[in-house]
C-alpha positions as YAML, in Angstrom:
chain: A
units: angstrom
residues:
- id: 1
  name: ASN
  ca: [0.00, 0.00, 0.00]
- id: 2
  name: ARG
  ca: [2.77, 2.43, 0.83]
- id: 3
  name: GLU
  ca: [4.54, 2.00, -2.51]
- id: 4
  name: LEU
  ca: [1.24, 2.41, -4.38]
- id: 5
  name: GLY
  ca: [0.61, 5.58, -2.40]
- id: 6
  name: PHE
  ca: [4.01, 6.94, -3.45]
- id: 7
  name: LEU
  ca: [3.23, 6.18, -7.08]
- id: 8
  name: LEU
  ca: [-0.19, 7.83, -6.90]
- id: 9
  name: LEU
  ca: [1.30, 10.91, -5.26]
- id: 10
  name: ASP
  ca: [3.99, 11.13, -7.95]
- id: 11
  name: ALA
  ca: [1.31, 10.66, -10.62]
- id: 12
  name: GLY
  ca: [-0.57, 13.71, -9.39]
- id: 13
  name: ARG
  ca: [-3.39, 11.81, -7.68]
- id: 14
  name: PRO
  ca: [-3.11, 13.00, -4.07]
- id: 15
  name: ASP
  ca: [-6.74, 12.11, -3.35]
- id: 16
  name: LEU
  ca: [-6.17, 8.44, -4.15]
- id: 17
  name: ALA
  ca: [-2.71, 8.51, -2.61]
- id: 18
  name: GLY
  ca: [-4.18, 9.76, 0.67]
- id: 19
  name: ARG
  ca: [-6.65, 6.90, 0.90]
- id: 20
  name: THR
  ca: [-3.98, 4.34, 0.07]
- id: 21
  name: LEU
  ca: [-1.46, 5.82, 2.48]
- id: 22
  name: ARG
  ca: [-4.00, 5.87, 5.33]
- id: 23
  name: GLN
  ca: [-4.31, 2.12, 4.88]
- id: 24
  name: ALA
  ca: [-0.53, 1.81, 4.79]
- id: 25
  name: VAL
  ca: [-0.01, 3.62, 8.11]
- id: 26
  name: GLU
  ca: [-2.79, 1.58, 9.71]
- id: 27
  name: LEU
  ca: [-0.89, -1.57, 8.73]
- id: 28
  name: ASP
  ca: [2.50, -0.14, 9.73]
- id: 29
  name: PRO
  ca: [2.03, 2.75, 12.20]
- id: 30
  name: GLN
  ca: [5.80, 3.11, 12.74]
- id: 31
  name: SER
  ca: [6.50, 3.81, 9.07]
- id: 32
  name: VAL
  ca: [7.87, 7.34, 9.01]
- id: 33
  name: ALA
  ca: [7.88, 7.24, 5.20]
- id: 34
  name: GLY
  ca: [4.21, 6.32, 5.13]
- id: 35
  name: TRP
  ca: [3.23, 9.14, 7.49]
- id: 36
  name: VAL
  ca: [5.33, 11.72, 5.62]
- id: 37
  name: ALA
  ca: [3.78, 10.71, 2.31]
- id: 38
  name: LEU
  ca: [0.28, 10.82, 3.84]
- id: 39
  name: VAL
  ca: [0.82, 14.37, 5.12]
- id: 40
  name: ARG
  ca: [2.16, 15.45, 1.74]
- id: 41
  name: ALA
  ca: [-0.77, 13.80, -0.05]
- id: 42
  name: LEU
  ca: [-3.30, 15.53, 2.20]
- id: 43
  name: ARG
  ca: [-1.66, 18.90, 1.67]
- id: 44
  name: ALA
  ca: [-1.54, 18.35, -2.10]
- id: 45
  name: ALA
  ca: [-5.22, 17.36, -2.06]
- id: 46
  name: GLY
  ca: [-6.12, 20.66, -0.40]
- id: 47
  name: GLN
  ca: [-6.61, 19.24, 3.09]
- id: 48
  name: PRO
  ca: [-4.04, 21.11, 5.20]
- id: 49
  name: ALA
  ca: [-6.15, 20.87, 8.38]
- id: 50
  name: ALA
  ca: [-6.23, 17.07, 8.11]
- id: 51
  name: ALA
  ca: [-2.47, 17.04, 7.58]
- id: 52
  name: GLU
  ca: [-1.95, 19.23, 10.65]
- id: 53
  name: ARG
  ca: [-4.14, 16.93, 12.78]
- id: 54
  name: ILE
  ca: [-1.90, 14.03, 11.78]
- id: 55
  name: LEU
  ca: [1.24, 15.99, 12.63]
- id: 56
  name: SER
  ca: [-0.22, 16.91, 16.02]
- id: 57
  name: SER
  ca: [-1.40, 13.41, 16.89]
- id: 58
  name: PRO
  ca: [0.53, 11.56, 19.60]
- id: 59
  name: SER
  ca: [0.23, 8.37, 17.53]
- id: 60
  name: THR
  ca: [2.29, 9.88, 14.70]
- id: 61
  name: PRO
  ca: [6.04, 9.16, 15.00]
- id: 62
  name: PRO
  ca: [7.82, 12.37, 16.07]
- id: 63
  name: GLU
  ca: [10.29, 12.19, 13.17]
- id: 64
  name: VAL
  ca: [7.47, 12.85, 10.72]
- id: 65
  name: ARG
  ca: [7.25, 16.57, 11.55]
- id: 66
  name: THR
  ca: [11.02, 16.88, 11.11]
- id: 67
  name: TYR
  ca: [10.85, 15.50, 7.57]
- id: 68
  name: VAL
  ca: [7.68, 17.35, 6.61]
- id: 69
  name: ASP
  ca: [8.97, 20.68, 7.90]
- id: 70
  name: GLY
  ca: [12.29, 20.19, 6.12]
- id: 71
  name: THR
  ca: [14.33, 20.39, 9.30]
- id: 72
  name: ALA
  ca: [15.94, 16.99, 8.93]
- id: 73
  name: GLY
  ca: [19.73, 17.18, 8.85]
- id: 74
  name: ALA
  ca: [21.50, 16.77, 5.54]
- id: 75
  name: ALA
  ca: [23.04, 13.54, 6.79]
- id: 76
  name: GLN
  ca: [19.61, 11.95, 7.18]
- id: 77
  name: PRO
  ca: [18.19, 10.39, 4.04]
- id: 78
  name: ALA
  ca: [14.62, 11.12, 3.06]
- id: 79
  name: PRO
  ca: [12.24, 8.45, 4.37]
- id: 80
  name: TYR
  ca: [11.07, 7.68, 0.83]
- id: 81
  name: PRO
  ca: [12.20, 8.57, -2.68]
- id: 82
  name: LEU
  ca: [11.41, 12.20, -3.45]
...
């Protein structure tokens, strides 16, 4: 599900990517890459409030905000192909 979500996001289908990525993070809630992609998909689909709720949720891994906000150090690789 996560890889399909990445492909849909890259293909310009953030609405479908968001649905797919929600399933992916339900299956693997520790997947930082899945959460980052979900937030990006929601923002691209015009749902910034939903993305912010995810970033504020205690169930979201704390590293997600670092990657989404672009504050990850240069030595850290992106959690998924950009």
